[in-house]
Coordinates of C-alpha atoms in Angstrom, one line a residue:
Chain A
X1 CA -34.4 -15.3 -12.4
X2 CA -34.0 -12.6 -9.7
X3 CA -31.7 -10.5 -7.8
X4 CA -33.2 -11.1 -4.5
X5 CA -31.5 -8.6 -2.3
X6 CA -33.5 -8.1 0.7
X7 CA -31.1 -7.6 4.4
X8 CA -30.1 -5.2 7.0
X9 CA -26.7 -4.1 6.7
X10 CA -26.0 -1.9 10.0
X11 CA -22.6 0.0 10.2
X12 CA -21.8 2.6 13.0
X13 CA -24.9 4.6 13.2
X14 CA -25.9 3.7 10.0
X15 CA -28.5 1.3 8.9
X16 CA -29.3 0.5 5.3
X17 CA -32.6 -1.6 5.2
X18 CA -33.8 -2.8 2.2
X19 CA -36.0 -5.4 0.3
X20 CA -35.5 -5.4 -3.1
X21 CA -36.3 -7.6 -6.3
X22 CA -34.1 -7.2 -9.6
X23 CA -35.0 -9.1 -13.3
X24 CA -32.3 -10.2 -15.2
X25 CA -31.8 -7.4 -17.9
X26 CA -32.8 -4.5 -16.2
X27 CA -30.7 -1.5 -16.0
X28 CA -31.5 0.5 -12.2
X29 CA -30.2 3.7 -11.0
X30 CA -30.1 4.0 -7.2
X31 CA -30.3 8.0 -6.2
X32 CA -30.3 9.6 -2.7
X33 CA -28.4 11.5 -1.5
X34 CA -24.6 11.4 0.4
X35 CA -24.6 8.0 3.0
X36 CA -28.2 7.5 1.9
X37 CA -26.3 3.9 1.4
X38 CA -26.2 3.8 -2.7
X39 CA -22.3 2.2 -2.3
X40 CA -23.0 0.3 0.8
X41 CA -25.8 -1.4 -0.9
X42 CA -23.2 -2.5 -3.8
X43 CA -20.8 -3.3 -1.9
X44 CA -22.8 -6.0 0.4
X45 CA -24.3 -7.8 -3.3
X46 CA -20.8 -7.5 -4.3
X47 CA -19.0 -9.3 -1.2
X48 CA -17.4 -7.0 0.5
X49 CA -19.7 -6.4 3.5
X50 CA -21.8 -8.8 4.9
X51 CA -25.3 -8.2 5.7
X52 CA -26.3 -7.8 9.7
X53 CA -29.5 -9.8 9.1
X54 CA -31.3 -11.3 5.9
X55 CA -29.8 -11.8 2.9
X56 CA -28.5 -12.3 -0.6
X57 CA -29.5 -14.2 -3.0
X58 CA -28.8 -14.4 -7.5
X59 CA -30.9 -17.3 -9.5
X60 CA -30.9 -19.2 -6.2
X61 CA -27.7 -18.9 -5.2
X62 CA -27.3 -17.3 -1.6
X63 CA -24.7 -15.2 -1.7
X64 CA -25.4 -14.2 2.4
X65 CA -27.1 -15.4 4.5
X66 CA -27.3 -13.9 8.0
X67 CA -29.3 -16.4 9.4
X68 CA -26.8 -19.6 8.6
X69 CA -24.0 -16.9 7.9
X70 CA -23.5 -18.7 4.8
X71 CA -21.2 -16.1 2.5
X72 CA -19.4 -16.2 -0.3
X73 CA -16.7 -14.7 -0.8
X74 CA -16.4 -12.0 -3.4
X75 CA -14.2 -13.5 -5.8
X76 CA -16.6 -16.7 -6.0
X77 CA -19.3 -14.5 -6.6
X78 CA -19.0 -13.5 -10.2
X79 CA -20.1 -10.0 -9.4
X80 CA -18.8 -7.4 -11.7
X81 CA -17.8 -3.7 -10.2
X82 CA -17.1 -0.3 -11.6
X83 CA -15.6 3.0 -9.4
X84 CA -16.0 6.5 -10.1
X85 CA -12.9 7.3 -12.0
X86 CA -12.4 3.9 -13.1
X87 CA -9.6 2.6 -10.0
X88 CA -7.5 1.5 -12.7
X89 CA -4.4 -0.5 -10.8
X90 CA -2.3 2.2 -11.5
X91 CA 1.3 -0.2 -11.9
X92 CA -0.4 -1.4 -14.5
X93 CA -1.1 -1.3 -18.5
X94 CA -4.1 -0.8 -20.0
X95 CA -4.2 -4.8 -21.1
X96 CA -3.1 -6.1 -17.8
X97 CA -5.8 -4.1 -16.0
X98 CA -8.1 -6.1 -18.8
X99 CA -7.0 -9.3 -17.6
X100 CA -6.5 -8.8 -14.4
X101 CA -9.5 -11.2 -13.6
X102 CA -8.5 -13.8 -15.7
X103 CA -4.5 -14.0 -14.7
X104 CA -6.7 -13.7 -11.0
X105 CA -7.5 -17.2 -12.7
X106 CA -4.2 -18.5 -13.2
X107 CA -4.5 -18.3 -17.0
X108 CA -1.6 -17.4 -19.1
X109 CA -1.1 -14.0 -20.3
X110 CA -1.0 -15.0 -23.8
X111 CA -3.9 -16.6 -23.4
X112 CA -5.5 -13.9 -21.6
X113 CA -4.5 -11.4 -23.9
X114 CA -6.1 -13.6 -26.8
X115 CA -9.5 -13.8 -24.9
X116 CA -10.2 -10.2 -24.4
X117 CA -9.4 -9.9 -28.1
X118 CA -13.6 -9.0 -28.3
X119 CA -13.8 -7.8 -25.8
X120 CA -11.0 -5.7 -26.7
X121 CA -12.2 -4.8 -30.0
X122 CA -15.4 -4.1 -29.5
X123 CA -15.0 -1.7 -26.6
X124 CA -12.7 -0.2 -29.4
X125 CA -9.4 -0.3 -27.0
X126 CA -7.6 -1.6 -29.6
X127 CA -4.8 0.8 -29.7
X128 CA -4.8 2.1 -25.9
X129 CA -3.5 -1.4 -24.2
X130 CA -0.1 -0.7 -24.1
X131 CA -1.1 3.2 -22.1
X132 CA -0.5 3.4 -18.8
X133 CA -3.9 4.4 -16.5
X134 CA -2.8 8.1 -16.3
X135 CA -2.8 9.1 -20.3
X136 CA -6.5 8.0 -20.4
X137 CA -9.3 10.4 -21.3
X138 CA -11.8 9.8 -18.4
X139 CA -13.5 8.1 -21.1
X140 CA -11.3 6.2 -21.8
X141 CA -10.5 5.0 -18.5
X142 CA -14.5 4.4 -17.7
X143 CA -14.3 1.2 -20.9
X144 CA -11.1 0.0 -19.2
X145 CA -12.5 -0.6 -15.9
X146 CA -15.8 -1.4 -17.4
X147 CA -14.2 -3.5 -20.4
X148 CA -11.7 -5.6 -17.3
X149 CA -15.2 -5.4 -15.0
X150 CA -16.5 -7.8 -17.8
X151 CA -13.8 -10.0 -18.6
X152 CA -14.6 -12.5 -16.6
X153 CA -18.4 -12.9 -17.7
X154 CA -20.1 -11.7 -14.7
X155 CA -24.1 -11.9 -14.0
X156 CA -24.2 -9.3 -12.5
X157 CA -22.9 -5.8 -13.4
X158 CA -22.5 -3.0 -10.4
X159 CA -21.3 1.1 -11.3
X160 CA -21.0 3.4 -8.7
X161 CA -21.0 6.5 -9.3
X162 CA -19.2 5.6 -12.6
X163 CA -19.8 8.9 -14.5
X164 CA -18.9 11.7 -11.6
X165 CA -16.0 13.2 -12.1
X166 CA -16.0 13.9 -15.5
X167 CA -15.8 17.2 -16.9
X168 CA -19.3 18.1 -17.9
X169 CA -18.5 19.2 -21.8
X170 CA -18.2 15.9 -22.4
X171 CA -20.5 14.2 -20.2
X172 CA -23.5 13.8 -23.0
X173 CA -20.9 12.3 -25.0
X174 CA -19.7 9.7 -22.0
X175 CA -24.1 8.9 -21.6
X176 CA -24.1 7.7 -25.0
X177 CA -21.0 5.8 -24.7
X178 CA -21.9 4.4 -21.6
X179 CA -25.6 3.0 -22.6
X180 CA -24.0 1.8 -25.9
X181 CA -21.6 -0.6 -23.6
X182 CA -24.5 -1.0 -21.1
X183 CA -26.4 -2.2 -24.2
X184 CA -23.8 -4.8 -24.5
X185 CA -24.3 -7.1 -21.7
X186 CA -27.0 -8.8 -20.4
X187 CA -26.8 -9.8 -17.2
X188 CA -27.9 -7.1 -14.1
X189 CA -27.0 -3.7 -14.1
X190 CA -26.6 -1.6 -11.2
X191 CA -25.8 1.7 -11.5
X192 CA -25.6 4.5 -8.6
X193 CA -25.7 8.0 -9.2
X194 CA -26.6 11.6 -7.8
X195 CA -27.3 12.3 -10.7
X196 CA -31.1 12.8 -11.9
X197 CA -30.3 13.4 -15.7
X198 CA -27.6 10.6 -15.7
X199 CA -30.3 8.0 -14.1
X200 CA -32.5 9.1 -17.0
X201 CA -30.8 8.8 -19.2
X202 CA -29.3 5.8 -18.8
X203 CA -31.3 3.1 -16.0
X204 CA -34.8 1.3 -16.9
X205 CA -35.9 2.3 -13.0
X206 CA -35.4 4.2 -11.0
X207 CA -34.7 3.7 -7.1
X208 CA -34.7 6.6 -4.9
X209 CA -32.8 5.9 -0.9
X210 CA -32.3 7.8 2.1
X211 CA -31.2 7.3 5.4
X212 CA -31.0 4.1 4.3
X213 CA -34.2 3.3 3.4
X214 CA -36.0 3.0 -0.2
X215 CA -37.9 6.5 -0.7
X216 CA -39.1 5.7 -4.2
X217 CA -39.8 2.6 -6.5
X218 CA -40.4 2.5 -9.8
X219 CA -39.8 3.1 -13.9
X220 CA -37.7 5.8 -15.5
X221 CA -41.1 7.0 -17.4
X222 CA -42.7 6.9 -13.8
X223 CA -39.9 9.1 -12.5
X224 CA -40.3 11.7 -14.7
X225 CA -43.7 11.9 -14.3
X226 CA -43.3 12.4 -10.2
X227 CA -44.0 15.4 -8.6
X228 CA -41.2 17.0 -7.3
Chain B
X1 CA 14.8 38.2 -11.7
X2 CA 12.4 41.4 -10.0
X3 CA 10.1 38.8 -8.5
X4 CA 13.1 36.8 -7.0
X5 CA 14.5 40.2 -5.5
X6 CA 11.4 40.6 -3.6
X7 CA 10.5 37.0 -2.9
X8 CA 13.9 37.4 -0.9
X9 CA 12.8 40.4 0.3
X10 CA 10.1 39.0 1.9
X11 CA 12.1 36.8 3.9
X12 CA 12.2 36.9 7.7
X13 CA 16.1 37.5 8.7
X14 CA 15.4 36.2 12.0
X15 CA 13.9 32.9 11.0
X16 CA 17.2 32.4 8.1
X17 CA 19.7 33.4 10.9
X18 CA 18.5 30.8 13.4
X19 CA 17.9 28.1 10.1
X20 CA 21.7 29.5 9.5
X21 CA 22.7 28.0 12.7
X22 CA 21.6 24.7 12.2
X23 CA 23.3 23.8 9.0
X24 CA 25.9 25.4 10.3
X25 CA 25.7 23.2 13.0
X26 CA 24.9 19.5 10.9
X27 CA 27.2 20.7 8.4
X28 CA 30.5 21.5 11.0
X29 CA 31.4 18.0 12.0
X30 CA 31.8 16.5 8.2
X31 CA 33.1 19.5 7.8
X32 CA 36.1 19.1 11.1
X33 CA 35.9 15.0 10.3
X34 CA 37.3 15.7 6.3
X35 CA 39.5 18.5 7.7
X36 CA 41.8 15.9 10.2
X37 CA 41.4 13.0 8.0
X38 CA 45.0 11.5 7.2
X39 CA 44.0 11.6 3.3
X40 CA 47.3 9.6 2.9
X41 CA 47.1 6.6 5.1
X42 CA 43.9 6.8 3.7
X43 CA 44.4 3.2 1.2
X44 CA 46.7 1.7 4.4
X45 CA 44.2 1.3 6.5
X46 CA 40.7 0.6 4.3
X47 CA 43.1 -2.2 3.0
X48 CA 43.5 -3.3 6.7
X49 CA 42.1 -6.7 7.8
X50 CA 40.4 -6.5 10.8
X51 CA 38.5 -2.7 8.7
X52 CA 38.2 -5.2 5.6
X53 CA 36.1 -7.4 8.4
X54 CA 34.1 -5.2 10.2
X55 CA 32.9 -3.1 5.5
X56 CA 32.6 -7.2 5.0
X57 CA 30.4 -8.0 8.2
X58 CA 28.0 -4.5 7.7
X59 CA 27.6 -5.1 4.4
X60 CA 26.3 -9.1 5.1
X61 CA 24.3 -8.5 8.5
X62 CA 22.8 -5.1 7.6
X63 CA 21.4 -6.4 3.8
X64 CA 20.0 -9.6 6.0
X65 CA 18.7 -7.4 8.6
X66 CA 16.4 -6.2 5.3
X67 CA 15.6 -8.7 3.8
X68 CA 14.0 -9.8 7.4
X69 CA 12.6 -6.6 8.2
X70 CA 11.0 -7.0 4.3
X71 CA 9.6 -10.8 4.2
X72 CA 7.9 -9.9 8.5
X73 CA 7.6 -6.7 9.0
X74 CA 5.7 -5.8 5.4
X75 CA 2.7 -8.4 6.3
X76 CA 2.3 -6.8 10.0
X77 CA 2.3 -3.7 8.3
X78 CA -0.4 -5.3 6.4
X79 CA -2.3 -6.8 9.9
X80 CA -1.9 -3.3 11.4
X81 CA -3.1 -1.3 8.5
X82 CA -6.1 -3.5 6.8
X83 CA -7.2 -5.4 9.9
X84 CA -8.7 -4.1 13.3
X85 CA -8.1 -6.5 16.1
X86 CA -7.3 -6.6 19.3
X87 CA -3.8 -5.2 20.5
X88 CA -3.1 -3.5 17.1
X89 CA -2.9 -0.1 19.5
X90 CA -0.8 -2.1 21.7
X91 CA 1.8 -3.6 19.2
X92 CA 2.1 0.4 17.3
X93 CA 3.0 1.3 20.3
X94 CA 5.8 -1.8 20.9
X95 CA 7.2 -0.5 18.0
X96 CA 7.2 3.0 18.5
X97 CA 9.0 1.9 21.6
X98 CA 11.9 0.1 20.1
X99 CA 12.3 3.2 17.8
X100 CA 12.2 5.5 20.3
X101 CA 14.7 3.5 23.0
X102 CA 18.3 3.9 23.2
X103 CA 18.9 0.8 21.4
X104 CA 21.6 -0.3 25.0
X105 CA 18.6 -0.8 26.2
X106 CA 17.1 -3.3 23.9
X107 CA 20.6 -5.2 23.6
X108 CA 20.7 -6.1 27.2
X109 CA 16.4 -7.0 26.5
X110 CA 18.2 -9.3 23.8
X111 CA 20.7 -10.5 26.1
X112 CA 18.0 -11.9 28.8
X113 CA 16.0 -13.5 26.8
X114 CA 17.6 -15.2 24.2
X115 CA 21.2 -15.1 26.2
X116 CA 22.3 -18.5 27.6
X117 CA 19.8 -17.9 30.4
X118 CA 17.5 -16.1 29.2
X119 CA 13.6 -16.8 28.3
X120 CA 14.1 -18.3 25.3
X121 CA 17.6 -18.4 25.5
X122 CA 18.0 -22.0 27.3
X123 CA 16.3 -23.6 25.6
X124 CA 17.1 -23.1 22.6
X125 CA 20.6 -23.6 24.5
X126 CA 19.5 -27.2 26.6
X127 CA 17.0 -28.1 23.5
X128 CA 18.5 -27.5 20.1
X129 CA 21.8 -26.4 21.5
X130 CA 21.7 -23.4 19.8
X131 CA 23.6 -20.0 22.1
X132 CA 23.1 -16.9 19.9
X133 CA 25.0 -14.1 22.1
X134 CA 28.2 -12.9 20.7
X135 CA 27.2 -14.7 16.9
X136 CA 26.7 -12.7 13.6
X137 CA 22.9 -13.8 14.3
X138 CA 22.5 -11.7 16.8
X139 CA 23.9 -9.2 14.6
X140 CA 21.3 -9.8 12.9
X141 CA 18.9 -9.8 15.7
X142 CA 20.0 -6.5 17.1
X143 CA 19.5 -4.9 14.6
X144 CA 16.2 -6.2 13.5
X145 CA 15.4 -5.2 16.7
X146 CA 15.6 -1.4 16.6
X147 CA 15.6 -1.1 12.5
X148 CA 12.5 -3.7 11.9
X149 CA 10.2 -0.4 13.0
X150 CA 10.7 1.4 10.9
X151 CA 10.4 0.0 7.6
X152 CA 6.8 -1.4 9.5
X153 CA 5.2 2.5 10.0
X154 CA 6.7 3.7 6.6
X155 CA 4.8 0.5 5.1
X156 CA 1.7 1.2 7.0
X157 CA 1.4 4.2 6.7
X158 CA 1.6 3.8 3.0
X159 CA -1.1 1.1 3.0
X160 CA -3.2 3.4 5.1
X161 CA -3.2 6.2 2.1
X162 CA -4.3 3.4 -0.3
X163 CA -7.8 3.4 -0.8
X164 CA -9.1 0.1 -0.1
X165 CA -11.1 0.2 -3.2
X166 CA -8.5 -0.5 -5.5
X167 CA -8.2 -4.3 -3.5
X168 CA -12.1 -4.5 -3.6
X169 CA -12.1 -4.3 -7.1
X170 CA -9.2 -6.8 -7.7
X171 CA -10.7 -9.3 -5.0
X172 CA -14.2 -9.5 -7.7
X173 CA -12.6 -9.8 -10.2
X174 CA -11.6 -13.0 -8.0
X175 CA -8.2 -12.4 -6.9
X176 CA -7.6 -14.7 -3.4
X177 CA -6.4 -12.3 -0.7
X178 CA -2.9 -12.6 -1.5
X179 CA -2.7 -12.8 -4.9
X180 CA -4.1 -9.0 -4.3
X181 CA -1.5 -8.3 -1.9
X182 CA 1.1 -9.2 -4.6
X183 CA -0.4 -7.9 -7.4
X184 CA -1.9 -4.9 -6.4
X185 CA -1.3 -3.5 -2.9
X186 CA 2.7 -4.2 -3.2
X187 CA 2.9 -3.1 -6.9
X188 CA 1.2 0.3 -5.4
X189 CA 3.3 1.2 -2.1
X190 CA 6.4 0.9 -3.8
X191 CA 7.7 3.8 -3.0
X192 CA 6.8 3.8 0.4
X193 CA 8.5 0.5 0.3
X194 CA 11.6 1.3 -0.6
X195 CA 11.4 3.9 1.5
X196 CA 11.1 2.0 4.8
X197 CA 13.5 -0.7 3.6
X198 CA 16.2 2.4 3.1
X199 CA 15.0 3.9 6.1
X200 CA 15.5 0.5 7.8
X201 CA 18.9 -0.2 6.2
X202 CA 20.6 3.0 7.1
X203 CA 19.8 2.2 10.7
X204 CA 20.9 -1.2 10.8
X205 CA 23.7 -0.5 9.2
X206 CA 24.8 2.2 12.0
X207 CA 22.8 0.3 14.4
X208 CA 26.2 0.2 17.5
X209 CA 23.9 0.1 21.2
X210 CA 21.9 -3.1 21.0
X211 CA 25.0 -5.0 18.7
X212 CA 27.2 -4.6 21.6
X213 CA 25.1 -5.5 24.6
X214 CA 23.6 -9.0 22.8
X215 CA 26.2 -9.8 20.3
X216 CA 30.1 -8.1 21.9
X217 CA 32.9 -6.4 19.9
X218 CA 34.5 -9.7 18.3
X219 CA 36.1 -9.2 15.2
X220 CA 35.1 -10.6 11.9
X221 CA 32.6 -12.4 14.0
X222 CA 30.6 -9.7 15.2
X223 CA 32.7 -6.8 15.1
X224 CA 30.7 -4.1 12.8
X225 CA 31.6 -0.9 11.6
X226 CA 30.1 1.0 14.1
X227 CA 31.6 -0.9 16.8
X228 CA 35.3 -0.7 14.9
X229 CA 35.0 3.0 14.6
X230 CA 34.4 3.0 18.3
X231 CA 37.2 1.0 19.4
X232 CA 40.0 2.3 17.3
X233 CA 38.9 5.5 18.7
X234 CA 40.8 4.2 21.7
X235 CA 44.1 2.7 19.8
X236 CA 43.7 5.3 16.9
X237 CA 42.4 7.3 16.1
X238 CA 42.9 7.8 12.3
X239 CA 41.6 4.5 12.1
X240 CA 38.3 6.0 13.8
X241 CA 38.6 8.8 10.9
X242 CA 38.5 7.2 7.7
X243 CA 36.3 4.2 9.3
X244 CA 33.9 6.6 10.4
X245 CA 34.7 8.9 6.6
X246 CA 34.1 5.2 5.1
X247 CA 31.1 5.4 6.3
X248 CA 29.5 8.2 5.7
X249 CA 30.5 7.6 1.8
X250 CA 28.6 4.1 2.2
X251 CA 25.6 5.8 3.2
X252 CA 25.2 8.3 1.5
X253 CA 25.8 7.4 -1.7
X254 CA 22.9 4.5 -1.1
X255 CA 21.3 7.0 -0.7
X256 CA 21.1 8.9 -3.4
X257 CA 21.8 6.1 -5.7
X258 CA 18.2 5.2 -4.2
X259 CA 16.4 8.6 -4.0
X260 CA 16.6 8.7 -8.4
X261 CA 16.4 4.7 -9.2
X262 CA 13.5 4.8 -7.4
X263 CA 11.6 6.8 -5.1
X264 CA 10.2 10.1 -6.7
X265 CA 12.1 13.0 -6.4
X266 CA 8.7 14.7 -4.9
X267 CA 6.7 11.0 -4.4
X268 CA 6.0 10.2 -0.8
X269 CA 9.3 8.2 0.3
X270 CA 12.4 9.5 2.0
X271 CA 12.5 13.5 2.8
X272 CA 15.7 14.1 -0.2

């Protein structure tokens, strides 16, 4: 079972050109400076941007193929995505945020809430359900965002700079917490970060992008020993 | 206390003087109006049939206009903000044009388009027997023509400011475009939606030029408050005064009520 991404994606003068394969159960960190194409890569997997050439294939299912123009909408890919700061829907409380993916599938609120119960207690969010997003700490918002992404049981979980914006005092704690949360999900896990410490602490494999190209791809231990 | 005083001393008196003149210029007409208002005849005039008709017609048409502006304007604003299509700039220019155009020109344009011999009006008449000019529908059309751009441009600006990643997340969670639009996008821009609605409604309520040109000045059918006020100015200036006051009161009280209820004081929206 693999997630295969072999494509180019052009936006203006920038081109992302990758040929990467991911194994189920792997936690992969994608690193690189601003504008290296990290977020664009996640967008292509989620279906928020179509590829210019090549394809994205998950477990044999074609997500996007520029040659045949096959394109699966983001609604049909079942790929969870978590952005920096969580990006919770500010007009909804915590529970409404978490069950959004179920409500979008026309599941009634009461049934959705019951379905979400195991995830809610697993993430320790039971006491926060009535809160508004602005009343949460950075770490809490992050947990809610991940719970929201996992509620639809996605095969892939994408995390775009999940830990930036958190202050350094809580960062260590959140990192631990984060590793635990990630461990509870068995699918493909790809996180984008510009922080080496985050990548080393969380990932099994590290990929480095620069100017839209892969400049490093290897295990975290190799990365640690890599001459810099 | 001393801080306040020091702060005051720093203010340049030239700017204060000039700004005060501006304030006086805006305030004095209202005082003048109040000064000349024949208060003793207030109830008598307000309860007159033609006045009540005009008031009711104004309230009705401006509310219908607001709804029409909302139903058609919000999707248009979304298209302008989110989709890069050919002609987008043209449509936006068109919106701005009808905002800055003298409304009477809009009225003439409507008349020559939807009138009995107009581009569209001739077919409406011969195929369906529909004649728009000088009807209440024409009043609403005239109001929509001048009011909708206020809503469209306000909502479009809010949509542009909204982080599109909220919609992205919602899409990956399985929300159809329509579901995401209703459940995520619209609630996120609620303050601007209401601001746009209030602006459009206020513009509709005050509409004069396009209405009198396209819909005429028929008491009970097309004579809205501004038209009745203008008509009264010649024959019965006292009525005109009271009508003016009435319109000021309606507009002002609704703006205040909406400001407190829907538009957080410091949030985006009306500059109130």
